[in-house]
PDB file of C-alpha atoms in Angstrom:
ATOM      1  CA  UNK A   1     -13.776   0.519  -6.346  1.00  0.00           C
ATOM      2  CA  UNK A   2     -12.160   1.452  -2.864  1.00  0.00           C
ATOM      3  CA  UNK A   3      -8.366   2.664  -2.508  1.00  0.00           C
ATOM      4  CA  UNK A   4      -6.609   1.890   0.558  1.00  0.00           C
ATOM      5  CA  UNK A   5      -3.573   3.247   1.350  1.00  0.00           C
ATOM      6  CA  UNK A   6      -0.991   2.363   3.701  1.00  0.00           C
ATOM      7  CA  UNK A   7       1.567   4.888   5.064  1.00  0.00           C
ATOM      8  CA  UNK A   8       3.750   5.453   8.022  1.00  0.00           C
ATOM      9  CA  UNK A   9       6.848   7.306   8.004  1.00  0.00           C
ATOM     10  CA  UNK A  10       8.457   5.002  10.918  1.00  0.00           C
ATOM     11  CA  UNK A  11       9.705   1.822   9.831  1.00  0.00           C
ATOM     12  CA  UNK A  12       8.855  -1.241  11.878  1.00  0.00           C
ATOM     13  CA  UNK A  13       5.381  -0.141  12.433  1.00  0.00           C
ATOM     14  CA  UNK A  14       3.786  -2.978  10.744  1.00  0.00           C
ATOM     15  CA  UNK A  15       2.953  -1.053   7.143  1.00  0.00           C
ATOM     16  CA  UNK A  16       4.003  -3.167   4.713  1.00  0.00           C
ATOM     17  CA  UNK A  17       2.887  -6.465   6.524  1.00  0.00           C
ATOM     18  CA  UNK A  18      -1.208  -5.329   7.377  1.00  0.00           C
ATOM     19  CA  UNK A  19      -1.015  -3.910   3.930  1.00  0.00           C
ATOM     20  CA  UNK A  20      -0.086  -7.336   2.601  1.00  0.00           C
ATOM     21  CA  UNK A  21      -2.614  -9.382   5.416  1.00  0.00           C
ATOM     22  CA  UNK A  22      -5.230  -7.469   4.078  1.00  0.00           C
ATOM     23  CA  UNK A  23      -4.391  -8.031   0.539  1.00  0.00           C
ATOM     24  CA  UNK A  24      -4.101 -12.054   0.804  1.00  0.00           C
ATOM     25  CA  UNK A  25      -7.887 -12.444   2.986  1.00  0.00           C
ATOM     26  CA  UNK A  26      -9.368  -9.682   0.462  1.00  0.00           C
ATOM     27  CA  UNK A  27      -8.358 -11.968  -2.331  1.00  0.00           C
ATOM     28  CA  UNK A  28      -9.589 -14.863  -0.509  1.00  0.00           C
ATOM     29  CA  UNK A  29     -13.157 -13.554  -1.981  1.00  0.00           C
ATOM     30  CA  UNK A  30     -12.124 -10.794  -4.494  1.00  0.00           C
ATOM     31  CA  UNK A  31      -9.665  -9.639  -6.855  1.00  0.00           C
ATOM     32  CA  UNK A  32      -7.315  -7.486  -5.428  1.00  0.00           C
ATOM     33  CA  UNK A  33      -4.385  -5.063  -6.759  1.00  0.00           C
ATOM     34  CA  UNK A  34      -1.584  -4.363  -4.658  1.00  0.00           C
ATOM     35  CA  UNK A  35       0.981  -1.352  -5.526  1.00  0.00           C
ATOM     36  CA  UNK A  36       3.973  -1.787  -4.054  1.00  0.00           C
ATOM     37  CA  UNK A  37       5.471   2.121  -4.082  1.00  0.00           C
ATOM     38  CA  UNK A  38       7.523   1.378  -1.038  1.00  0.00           C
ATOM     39  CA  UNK A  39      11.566   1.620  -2.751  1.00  0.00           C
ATOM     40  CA  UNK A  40      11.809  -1.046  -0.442  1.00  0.00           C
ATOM     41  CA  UNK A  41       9.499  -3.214  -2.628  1.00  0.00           C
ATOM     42  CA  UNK A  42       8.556  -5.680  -0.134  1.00  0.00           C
ATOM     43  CA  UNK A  43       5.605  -7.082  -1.813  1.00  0.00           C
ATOM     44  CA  UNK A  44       7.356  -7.787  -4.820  1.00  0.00           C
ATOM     45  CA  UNK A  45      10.246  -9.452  -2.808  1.00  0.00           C
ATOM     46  CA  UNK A  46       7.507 -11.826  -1.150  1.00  0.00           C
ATOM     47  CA  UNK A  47       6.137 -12.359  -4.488  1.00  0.00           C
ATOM     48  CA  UNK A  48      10.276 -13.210  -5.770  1.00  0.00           C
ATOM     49  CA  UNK A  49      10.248 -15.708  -2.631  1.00  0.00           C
ATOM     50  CA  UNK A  50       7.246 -17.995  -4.126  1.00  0.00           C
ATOM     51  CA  UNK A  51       4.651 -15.675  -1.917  1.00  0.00           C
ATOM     52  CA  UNK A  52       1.184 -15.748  -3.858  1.00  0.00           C
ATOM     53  CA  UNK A  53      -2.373 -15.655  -3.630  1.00  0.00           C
ATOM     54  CA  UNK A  54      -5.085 -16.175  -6.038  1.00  0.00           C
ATOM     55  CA  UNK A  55      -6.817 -13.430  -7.326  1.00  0.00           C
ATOM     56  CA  UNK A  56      -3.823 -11.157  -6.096  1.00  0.00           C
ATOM     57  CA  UNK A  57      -1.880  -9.143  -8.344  1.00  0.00           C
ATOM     58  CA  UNK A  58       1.316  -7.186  -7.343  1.00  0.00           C
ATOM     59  CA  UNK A  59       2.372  -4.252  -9.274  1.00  0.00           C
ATOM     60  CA  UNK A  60       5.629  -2.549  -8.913  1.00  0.00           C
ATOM     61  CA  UNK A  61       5.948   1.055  -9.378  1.00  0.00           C
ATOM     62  CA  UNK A  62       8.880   3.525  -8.708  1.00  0.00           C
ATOM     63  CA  UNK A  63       7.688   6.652 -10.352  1.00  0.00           C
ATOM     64  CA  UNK A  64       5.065   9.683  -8.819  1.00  0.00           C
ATOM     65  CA  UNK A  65       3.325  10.674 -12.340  1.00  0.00           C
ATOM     66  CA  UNK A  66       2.732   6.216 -13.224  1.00  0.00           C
ATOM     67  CA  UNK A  67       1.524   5.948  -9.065  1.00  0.00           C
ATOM     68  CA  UNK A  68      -1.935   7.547 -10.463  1.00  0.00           C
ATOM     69  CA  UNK A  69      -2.166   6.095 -13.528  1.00  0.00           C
ATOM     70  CA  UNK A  70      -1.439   2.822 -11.793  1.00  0.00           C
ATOM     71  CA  UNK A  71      -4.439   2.939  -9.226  1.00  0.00           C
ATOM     72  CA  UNK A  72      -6.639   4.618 -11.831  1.00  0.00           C
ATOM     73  CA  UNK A  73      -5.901   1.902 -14.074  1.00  0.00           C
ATOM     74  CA  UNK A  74      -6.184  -0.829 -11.391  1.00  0.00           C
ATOM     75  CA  UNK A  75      -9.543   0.640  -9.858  1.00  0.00           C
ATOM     76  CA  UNK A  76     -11.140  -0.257 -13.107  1.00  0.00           C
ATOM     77  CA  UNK A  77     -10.356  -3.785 -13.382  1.00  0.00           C
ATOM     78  CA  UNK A  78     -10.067  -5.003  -9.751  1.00  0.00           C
ATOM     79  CA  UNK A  79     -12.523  -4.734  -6.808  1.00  0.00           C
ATOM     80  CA  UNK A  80      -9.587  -3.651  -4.357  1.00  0.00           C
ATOM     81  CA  UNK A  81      -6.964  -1.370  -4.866  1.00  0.00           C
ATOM     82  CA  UNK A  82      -4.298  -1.445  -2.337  1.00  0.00           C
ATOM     83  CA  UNK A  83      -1.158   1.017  -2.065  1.00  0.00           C
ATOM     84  CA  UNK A  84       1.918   0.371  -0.104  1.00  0.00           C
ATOM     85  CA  UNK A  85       3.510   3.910   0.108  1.00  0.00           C
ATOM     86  CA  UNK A  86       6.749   4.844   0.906  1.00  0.00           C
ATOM     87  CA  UNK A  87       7.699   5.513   4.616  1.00  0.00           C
ATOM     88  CA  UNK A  88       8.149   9.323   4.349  1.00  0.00           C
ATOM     89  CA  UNK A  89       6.324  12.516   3.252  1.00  0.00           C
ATOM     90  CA  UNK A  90       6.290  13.621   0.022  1.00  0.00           C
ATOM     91  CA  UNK A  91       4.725  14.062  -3.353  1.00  0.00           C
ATOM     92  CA  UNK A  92       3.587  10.710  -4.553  1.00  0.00           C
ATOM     93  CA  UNK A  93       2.079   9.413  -0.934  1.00  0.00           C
ATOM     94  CA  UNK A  94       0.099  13.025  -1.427  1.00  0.00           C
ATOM     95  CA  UNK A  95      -1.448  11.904  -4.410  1.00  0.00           C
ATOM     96  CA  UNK A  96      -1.743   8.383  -3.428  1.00  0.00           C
ATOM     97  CA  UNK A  97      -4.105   9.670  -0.377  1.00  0.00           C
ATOM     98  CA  UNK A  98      -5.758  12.038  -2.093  1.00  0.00           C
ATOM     99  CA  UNK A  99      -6.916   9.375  -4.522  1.00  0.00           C
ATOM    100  CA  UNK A 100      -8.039   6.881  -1.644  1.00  0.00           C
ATOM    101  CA  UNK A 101     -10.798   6.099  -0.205  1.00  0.00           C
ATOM    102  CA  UNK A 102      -9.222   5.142   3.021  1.00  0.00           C
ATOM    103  CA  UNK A 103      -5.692   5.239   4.799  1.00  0.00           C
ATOM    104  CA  UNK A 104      -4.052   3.079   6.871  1.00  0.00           C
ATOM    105  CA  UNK A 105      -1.461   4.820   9.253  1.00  0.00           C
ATOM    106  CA  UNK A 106      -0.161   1.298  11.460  1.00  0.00           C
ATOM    107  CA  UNK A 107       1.277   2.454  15.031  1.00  0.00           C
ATOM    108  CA  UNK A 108       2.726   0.523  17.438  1.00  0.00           C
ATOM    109  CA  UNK A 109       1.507   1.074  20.837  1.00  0.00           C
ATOM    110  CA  UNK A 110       4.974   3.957  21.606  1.00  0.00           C
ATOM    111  CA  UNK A 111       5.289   7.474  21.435  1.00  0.00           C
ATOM    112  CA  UNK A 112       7.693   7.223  18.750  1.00  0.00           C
ATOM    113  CA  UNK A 113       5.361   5.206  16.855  1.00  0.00           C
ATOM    114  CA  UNK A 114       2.371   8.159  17.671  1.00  0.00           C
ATOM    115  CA  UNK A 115       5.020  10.678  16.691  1.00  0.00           C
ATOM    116  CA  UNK A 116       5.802   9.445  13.388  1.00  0.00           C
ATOM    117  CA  UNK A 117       1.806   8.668  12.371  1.00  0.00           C
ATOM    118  CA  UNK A 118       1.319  12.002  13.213  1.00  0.00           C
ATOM    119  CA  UNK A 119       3.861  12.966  10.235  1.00  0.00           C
ATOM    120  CA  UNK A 120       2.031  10.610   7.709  1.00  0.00           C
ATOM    121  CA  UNK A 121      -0.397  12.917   6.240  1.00  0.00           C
TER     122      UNK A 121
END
């Protein structure tokens, strides 16, 4: 089943909310997982404020090692896997990307924007 992560080390840049359209019209048809890794944990803060979609399920995770057991585990029950990463570089987006199947690096149209997506992977 395909992986798709999301990562940008900029905030702003739109991350969080294509990873969460994408999630919401993929249900629409399909189950879906979405990992929210972000320590911001947007997606379960939309879920908190009544946010929901059928066949979408939101699962929280704060800890590198569970991240692969999470979208292992979630790639054999659900169609979609979807990963939220956290906005900067380090060990758990690694394995996140190295386990997808495709990554989504959201840029605004600035050079700031360009500079940071450079940084993502």
């Amino acid at each position: 089943m395909p992986v798709i992560s999301f990562v940008q080390p900029k905030g702003g840049a739109g991350k969080s909310t294509a990873a969460l359209v994408l999630a919401t019209e993929l249900a629409k048809g399909s189950k879906v997982t979405l990992i929210d890794a972000d320590p911001n944990r947007p997606m379960v803060k939309w879920q908190k404020r009544g946010g929901e979609a059928a066949n979408l399920t939101i699962v929280e995770n704060d800890d590198e090692v569970a991240l692969l057991d999470d979208i292992r585990a979630a790639a054999q029950t659900t169609p979609f896997v979807l990963v939220d990463l956290e906005g900067t570089r380090n060990l758990a987006n690694a394995y996140a990307i190295s386990m997808s199947d495709f990554v989504v690096i959201p840029c605004q149209g600035s050079t700031l924007d360009s500079d940071e997506a450079s940084r993502a992977v």
